[in-house]
XYZ file of C-alpha atoms in Angstrom:
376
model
C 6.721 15.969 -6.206
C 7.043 15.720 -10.336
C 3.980 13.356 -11.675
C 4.787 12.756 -15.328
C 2.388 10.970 -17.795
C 2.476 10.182 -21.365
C -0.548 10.310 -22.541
C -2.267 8.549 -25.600
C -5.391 9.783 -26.957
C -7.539 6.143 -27.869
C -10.723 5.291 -29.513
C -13.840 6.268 -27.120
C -12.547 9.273 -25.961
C -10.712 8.151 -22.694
C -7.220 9.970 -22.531
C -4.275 7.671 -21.015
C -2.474 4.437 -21.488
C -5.055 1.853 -21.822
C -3.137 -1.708 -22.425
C 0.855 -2.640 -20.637
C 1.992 -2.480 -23.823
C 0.978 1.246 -24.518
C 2.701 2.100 -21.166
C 6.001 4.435 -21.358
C 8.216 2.831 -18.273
C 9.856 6.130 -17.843
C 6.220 8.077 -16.679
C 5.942 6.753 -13.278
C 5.102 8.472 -9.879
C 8.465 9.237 -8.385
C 8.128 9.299 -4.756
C 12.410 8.759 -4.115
C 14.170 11.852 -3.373
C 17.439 9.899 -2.303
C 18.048 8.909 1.179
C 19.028 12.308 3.559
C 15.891 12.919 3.860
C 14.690 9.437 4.933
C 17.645 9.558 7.352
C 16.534 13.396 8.852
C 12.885 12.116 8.978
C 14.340 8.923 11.256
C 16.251 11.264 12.787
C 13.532 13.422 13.781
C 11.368 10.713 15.048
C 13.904 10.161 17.444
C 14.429 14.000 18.571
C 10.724 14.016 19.344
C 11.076 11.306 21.862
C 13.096 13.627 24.022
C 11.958 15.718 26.473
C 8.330 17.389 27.206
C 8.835 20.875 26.999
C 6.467 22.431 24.404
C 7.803 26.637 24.257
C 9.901 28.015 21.163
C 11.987 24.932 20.478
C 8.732 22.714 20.202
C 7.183 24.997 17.404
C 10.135 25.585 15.643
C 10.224 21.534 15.592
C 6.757 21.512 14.024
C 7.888 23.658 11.209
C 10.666 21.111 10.848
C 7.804 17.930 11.125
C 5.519 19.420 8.419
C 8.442 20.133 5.941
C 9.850 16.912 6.499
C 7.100 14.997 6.433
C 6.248 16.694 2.740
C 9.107 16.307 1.575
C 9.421 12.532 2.722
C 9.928 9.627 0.068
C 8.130 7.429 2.595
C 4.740 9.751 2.364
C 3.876 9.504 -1.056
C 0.683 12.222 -1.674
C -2.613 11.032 -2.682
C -3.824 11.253 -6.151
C -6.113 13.850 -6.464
C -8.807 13.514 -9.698
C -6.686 16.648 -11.281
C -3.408 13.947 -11.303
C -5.348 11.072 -12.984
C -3.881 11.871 -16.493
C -0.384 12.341 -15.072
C 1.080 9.220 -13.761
C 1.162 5.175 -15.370
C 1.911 2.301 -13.873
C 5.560 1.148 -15.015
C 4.541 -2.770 -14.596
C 7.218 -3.457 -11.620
C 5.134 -3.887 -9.261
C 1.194 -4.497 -8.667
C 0.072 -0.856 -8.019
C -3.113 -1.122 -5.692
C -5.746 1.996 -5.157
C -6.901 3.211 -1.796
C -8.500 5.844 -0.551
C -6.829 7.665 2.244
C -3.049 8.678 3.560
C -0.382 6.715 4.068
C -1.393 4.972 7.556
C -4.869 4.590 6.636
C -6.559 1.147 7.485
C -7.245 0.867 3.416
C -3.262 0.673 3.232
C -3.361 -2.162 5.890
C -6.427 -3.530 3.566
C -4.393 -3.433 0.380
C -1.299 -5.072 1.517
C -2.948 -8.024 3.010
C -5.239 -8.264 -0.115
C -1.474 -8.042 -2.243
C 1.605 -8.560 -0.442
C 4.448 -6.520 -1.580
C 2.320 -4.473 -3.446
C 2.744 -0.607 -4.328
C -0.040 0.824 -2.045
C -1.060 4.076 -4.196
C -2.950 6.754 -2.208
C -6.162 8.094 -3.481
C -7.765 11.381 -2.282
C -11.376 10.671 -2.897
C -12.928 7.018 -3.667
C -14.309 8.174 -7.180
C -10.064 8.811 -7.777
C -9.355 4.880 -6.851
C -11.978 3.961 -9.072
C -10.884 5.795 -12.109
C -7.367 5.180 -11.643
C -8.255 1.585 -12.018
C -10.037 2.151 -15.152
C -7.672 4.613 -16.794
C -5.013 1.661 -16.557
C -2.810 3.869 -13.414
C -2.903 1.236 -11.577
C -3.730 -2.256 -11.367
C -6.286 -2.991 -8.555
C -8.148 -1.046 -6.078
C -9.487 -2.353 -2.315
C -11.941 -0.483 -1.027
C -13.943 -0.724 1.985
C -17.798 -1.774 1.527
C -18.975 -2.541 4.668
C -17.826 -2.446 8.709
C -19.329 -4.627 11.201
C -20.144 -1.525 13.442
C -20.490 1.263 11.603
C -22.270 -0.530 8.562
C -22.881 -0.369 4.383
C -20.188 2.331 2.774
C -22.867 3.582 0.226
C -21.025 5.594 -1.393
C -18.879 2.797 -2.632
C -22.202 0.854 -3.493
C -23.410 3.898 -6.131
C -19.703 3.832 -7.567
C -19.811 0.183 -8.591
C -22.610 0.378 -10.514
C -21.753 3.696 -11.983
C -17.959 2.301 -12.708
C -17.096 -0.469 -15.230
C -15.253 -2.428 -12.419
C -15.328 -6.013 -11.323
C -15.111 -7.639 -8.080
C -12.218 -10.036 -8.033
C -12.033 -10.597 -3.810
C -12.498 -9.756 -0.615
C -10.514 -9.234 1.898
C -11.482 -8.401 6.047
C -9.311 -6.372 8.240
C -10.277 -6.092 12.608
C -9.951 -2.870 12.878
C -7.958 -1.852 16.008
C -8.150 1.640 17.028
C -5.248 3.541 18.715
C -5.563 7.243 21.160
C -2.220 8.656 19.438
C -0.327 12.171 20.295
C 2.713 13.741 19.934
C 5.434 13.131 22.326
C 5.725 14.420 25.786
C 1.797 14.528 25.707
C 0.131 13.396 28.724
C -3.253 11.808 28.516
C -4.556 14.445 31.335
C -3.338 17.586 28.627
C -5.593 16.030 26.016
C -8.852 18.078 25.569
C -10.068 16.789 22.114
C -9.688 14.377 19.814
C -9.246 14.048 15.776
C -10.531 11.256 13.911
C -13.306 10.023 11.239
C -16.774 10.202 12.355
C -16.830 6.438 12.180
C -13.868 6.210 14.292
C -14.628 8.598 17.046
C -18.448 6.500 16.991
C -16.724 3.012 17.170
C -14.955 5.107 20.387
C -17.922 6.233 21.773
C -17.261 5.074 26.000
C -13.913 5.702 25.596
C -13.716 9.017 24.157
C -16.672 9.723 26.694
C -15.352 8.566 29.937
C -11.781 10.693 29.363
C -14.191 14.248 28.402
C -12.322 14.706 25.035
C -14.221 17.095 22.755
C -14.954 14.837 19.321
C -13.794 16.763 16.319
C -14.267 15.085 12.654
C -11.480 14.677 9.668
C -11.639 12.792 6.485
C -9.853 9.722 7.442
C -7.649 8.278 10.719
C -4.570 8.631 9.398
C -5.370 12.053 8.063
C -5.970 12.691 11.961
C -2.417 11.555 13.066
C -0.755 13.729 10.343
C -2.894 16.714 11.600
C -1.702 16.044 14.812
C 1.825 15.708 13.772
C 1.917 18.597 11.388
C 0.856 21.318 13.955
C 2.531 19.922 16.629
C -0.547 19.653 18.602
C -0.328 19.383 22.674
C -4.068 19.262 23.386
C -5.326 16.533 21.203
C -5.190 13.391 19.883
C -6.020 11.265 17.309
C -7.750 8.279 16.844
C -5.994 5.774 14.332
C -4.080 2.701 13.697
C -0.432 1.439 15.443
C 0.687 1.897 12.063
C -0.044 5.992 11.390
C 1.546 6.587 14.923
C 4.681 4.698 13.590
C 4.566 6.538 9.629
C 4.365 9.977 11.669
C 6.073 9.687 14.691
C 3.324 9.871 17.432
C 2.986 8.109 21.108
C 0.243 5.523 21.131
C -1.071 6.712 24.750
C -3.823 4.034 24.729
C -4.655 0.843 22.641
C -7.487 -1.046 21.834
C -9.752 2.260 22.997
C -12.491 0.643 20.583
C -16.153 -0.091 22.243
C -16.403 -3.050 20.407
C -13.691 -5.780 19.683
C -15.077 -7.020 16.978
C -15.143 -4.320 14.780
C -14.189 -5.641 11.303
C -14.284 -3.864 8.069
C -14.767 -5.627 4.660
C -13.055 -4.448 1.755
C -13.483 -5.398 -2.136
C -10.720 -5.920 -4.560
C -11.637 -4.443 -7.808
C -9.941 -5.242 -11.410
C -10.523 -3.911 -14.862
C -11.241 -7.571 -16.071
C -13.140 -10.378 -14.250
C -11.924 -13.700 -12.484
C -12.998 -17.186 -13.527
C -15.321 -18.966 -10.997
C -14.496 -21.789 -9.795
C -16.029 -24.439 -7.833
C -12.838 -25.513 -5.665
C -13.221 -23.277 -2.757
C -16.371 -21.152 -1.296
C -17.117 -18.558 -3.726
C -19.677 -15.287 -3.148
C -21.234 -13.558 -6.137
C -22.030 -10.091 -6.007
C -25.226 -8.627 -8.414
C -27.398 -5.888 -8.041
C -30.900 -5.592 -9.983
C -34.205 -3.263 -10.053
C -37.520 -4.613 -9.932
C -41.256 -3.330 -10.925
C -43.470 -1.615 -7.761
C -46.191 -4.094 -7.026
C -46.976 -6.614 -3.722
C -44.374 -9.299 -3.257
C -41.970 -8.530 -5.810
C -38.709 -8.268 -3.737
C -40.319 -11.537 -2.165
C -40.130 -13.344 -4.825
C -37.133 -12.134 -6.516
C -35.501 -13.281 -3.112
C -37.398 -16.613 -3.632
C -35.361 -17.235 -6.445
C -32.143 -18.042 -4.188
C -34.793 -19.785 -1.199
C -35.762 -22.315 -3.432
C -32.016 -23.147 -4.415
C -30.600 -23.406 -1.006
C -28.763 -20.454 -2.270
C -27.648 -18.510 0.829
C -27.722 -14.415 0.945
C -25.202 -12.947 3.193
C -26.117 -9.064 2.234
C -28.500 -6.918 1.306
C -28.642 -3.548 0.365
C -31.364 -1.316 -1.269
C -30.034 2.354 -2.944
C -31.984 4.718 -4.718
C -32.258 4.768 -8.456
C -30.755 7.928 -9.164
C -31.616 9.121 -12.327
C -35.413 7.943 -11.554
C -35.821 7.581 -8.447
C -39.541 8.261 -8.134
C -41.730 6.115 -10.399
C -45.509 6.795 -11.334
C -47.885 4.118 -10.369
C -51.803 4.027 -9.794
C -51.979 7.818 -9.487
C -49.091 7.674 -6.685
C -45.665 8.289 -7.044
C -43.047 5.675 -5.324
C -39.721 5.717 -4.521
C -37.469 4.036 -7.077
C -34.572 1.506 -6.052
C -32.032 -0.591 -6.372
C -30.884 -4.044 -4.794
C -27.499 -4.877 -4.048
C -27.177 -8.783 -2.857
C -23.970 -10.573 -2.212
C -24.979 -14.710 -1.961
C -22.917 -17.804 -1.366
C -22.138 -19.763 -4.881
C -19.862 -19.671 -8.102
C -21.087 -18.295 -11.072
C -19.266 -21.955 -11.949
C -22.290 -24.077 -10.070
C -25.016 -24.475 -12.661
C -27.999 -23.817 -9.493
C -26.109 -19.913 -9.524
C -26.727 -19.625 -13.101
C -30.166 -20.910 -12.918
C -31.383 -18.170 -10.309
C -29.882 -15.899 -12.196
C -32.148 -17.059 -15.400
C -34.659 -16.739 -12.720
C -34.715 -13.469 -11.743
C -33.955 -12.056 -14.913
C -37.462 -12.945 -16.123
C -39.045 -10.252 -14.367
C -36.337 -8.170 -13.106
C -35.906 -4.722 -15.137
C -32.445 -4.526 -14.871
C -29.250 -6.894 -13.831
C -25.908 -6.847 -13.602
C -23.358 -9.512 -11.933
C -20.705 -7.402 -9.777
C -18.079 -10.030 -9.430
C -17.805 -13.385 -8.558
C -14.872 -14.209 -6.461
C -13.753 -16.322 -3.263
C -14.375 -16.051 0.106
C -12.455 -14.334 2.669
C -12.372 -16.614 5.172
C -9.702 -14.761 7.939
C -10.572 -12.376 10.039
C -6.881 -10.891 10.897
């Protein structure tokens, strides 16, 4: 797949277009390689549905999946870190970050967060977040939370060590699929392929059919696996969606332990939103305080005493120091991530914030943006 970019070289040392107007429309990511092979990749979709014998013809098929499926205008390849200074937006669309393959709940994430966007695949979450700044693409939506599994932290560090903002949120119910290749029974199955999250958010299910758990980076990651080696003993845990991109059976649905299993994603922009006061707002900061008794308690008093509600929060460690001398003993150092319900708009927001920065030693407003309110 050609990735061109034309570069500019800009004061502050960051390589790469950094304003619309610096862009060159003709250095885009070209993912079209004209329409046979969306046709032989429909086509073989089809020829997979037939028939369950797995001998000479079924590898020689798998040969044909993987090469295919690489090939495929419809499977555009993450960006790795290594592409970052090789491909610009070209403006048509709104180009939105995520980290994964295509299939990958974060695509799912992205187009309900922007309709009609251009989902761009990320390899690694630092990628999404540079692309972002390095003016690839426009937004990024990445997850931050899941009502099961729990805080993303590595997301958390990368906000604070990214010059990103928090424009919205968006929530997606995750619904896990058992997906394998065609002509694969659910009694040949003897392990199964997912993320660690995914096979744990599984946990009865996988259990109670004896499949052998084995972890991958990502679900959808898991269905290509699957598809690419023509596997006939596992499966892979992942969305409707992945079995459709790569042309797997869904043998069960809904194999999730818990049905409300939600993840939250955050949209992230180069440039901040305006508050307003219209709709329900959240407001995302994180801050570092002094050691000594009550001093979370009363930075958290700040909000109490508003009628400021907190709906998260999340303590990191301060990673440059994160051991601080005091009295002879050494504690550990951190940081406090809280999302709470008001606009930056509403004066009582502004005054907590006046608040706590009187005795906080560091603060920094994340975003303020409105509230995802739908849980589909």
């Amino acid at each position: 797949m050609a990735v061109r970019l034309q570069a500019t070289q800009v004061p502050g040392g960051i390589s790469g277009n950094l304003s619309p107007s610096n862009r060159n429309p003709n250095a885009v990511i070209r993912f079209g390689r004209g329409s046979s092979k969306r046709n032989r990749l429909v086509s073989l979709s089809a020829s997979l549905r037939e028939g369950d014998g797995r001998g000479k013809e079924s590898s020689v098929r798998a040969v044909e999946v993987k090469k295919i499926l690489e090939d495929s205008p419809l499977l555009p390849k993450p960006l790795s870190s290594n592409q970052l200074a090789e491909t610009v937006s070209n403006g048509s669309r709104v180009r939105v970050a995520y980290q994964g393959v295509r299939g990958a709940y974060s695509e799912s994430a992205a187009e309900k967060a922007y309709p009609n966007c251009e989902a761009v695949p990320c390899e690694e979450f630092d990628t999404a977040f540079e692309a972002v700044e390095r003016w690839l693409v426009d937004r990024a939506v990445l997850p931050i939370e899941n009502s099961l599994g729990g805080s993303i932290h590595r997301n958390y560090d990368l906000l604070l060590r990214h010059n990103l903002h928090i424009v919205g949120e968006v929530k997606l119910a995750v619904r896990h699929c058992l997906l394998a290749n065609h002509g694969v029974k659910l009694e040949d199955l003897r392990r199964v392929l997912s993320h660690p999250q995914a096979l744990a958010q599984c946990e009865n299910t996988l259990t109670r059919l004896g499949l052998v758990r084995e972890a991958v980076d990502d679900t959808a990651g898991a269905a290509k696996q699957i598809a690419f080696e023509d596997l006939s003993d596992a499966a892979a845990v992942a969305s409707a969606k992945a079995a459709e991109i790569y042309g797997l059976n869904i043998v069960a649905e809904d194999i999730q332990d818990d049905t409300d299993n939600v993840t939250r994603f955050l949209m992230l922009a180069r440039e901040p939103i305006i508050p307003g006061t219209n709709r329900l707002f959240k407001t995302s900061i994180v801050f570092s305080l002094e050691e000594g008794p009550g001093v979370l308690f009363k930075a958290l008093a700040v909000f109490a005493l508003r009628q400021i509600n907190l709906t998260k929060i999340e303590s990191r460690p301060l990673r440059k120091n994160p051991l601080r001398a005091s009295g002879g003993l050494k504690y550990f150092d951190y940081l406090f991530y809280v999302d709470f319900e008001a606009s930056m708009a509403d004066e009582v927001a502004q005054n907590a914030l006046r608040h706590l920065e009187e005795f906080a030693t560091f603060l920094r407003v994340l975003g303020s943006y409105p509230v995802d309110t739908t849980m589909l």
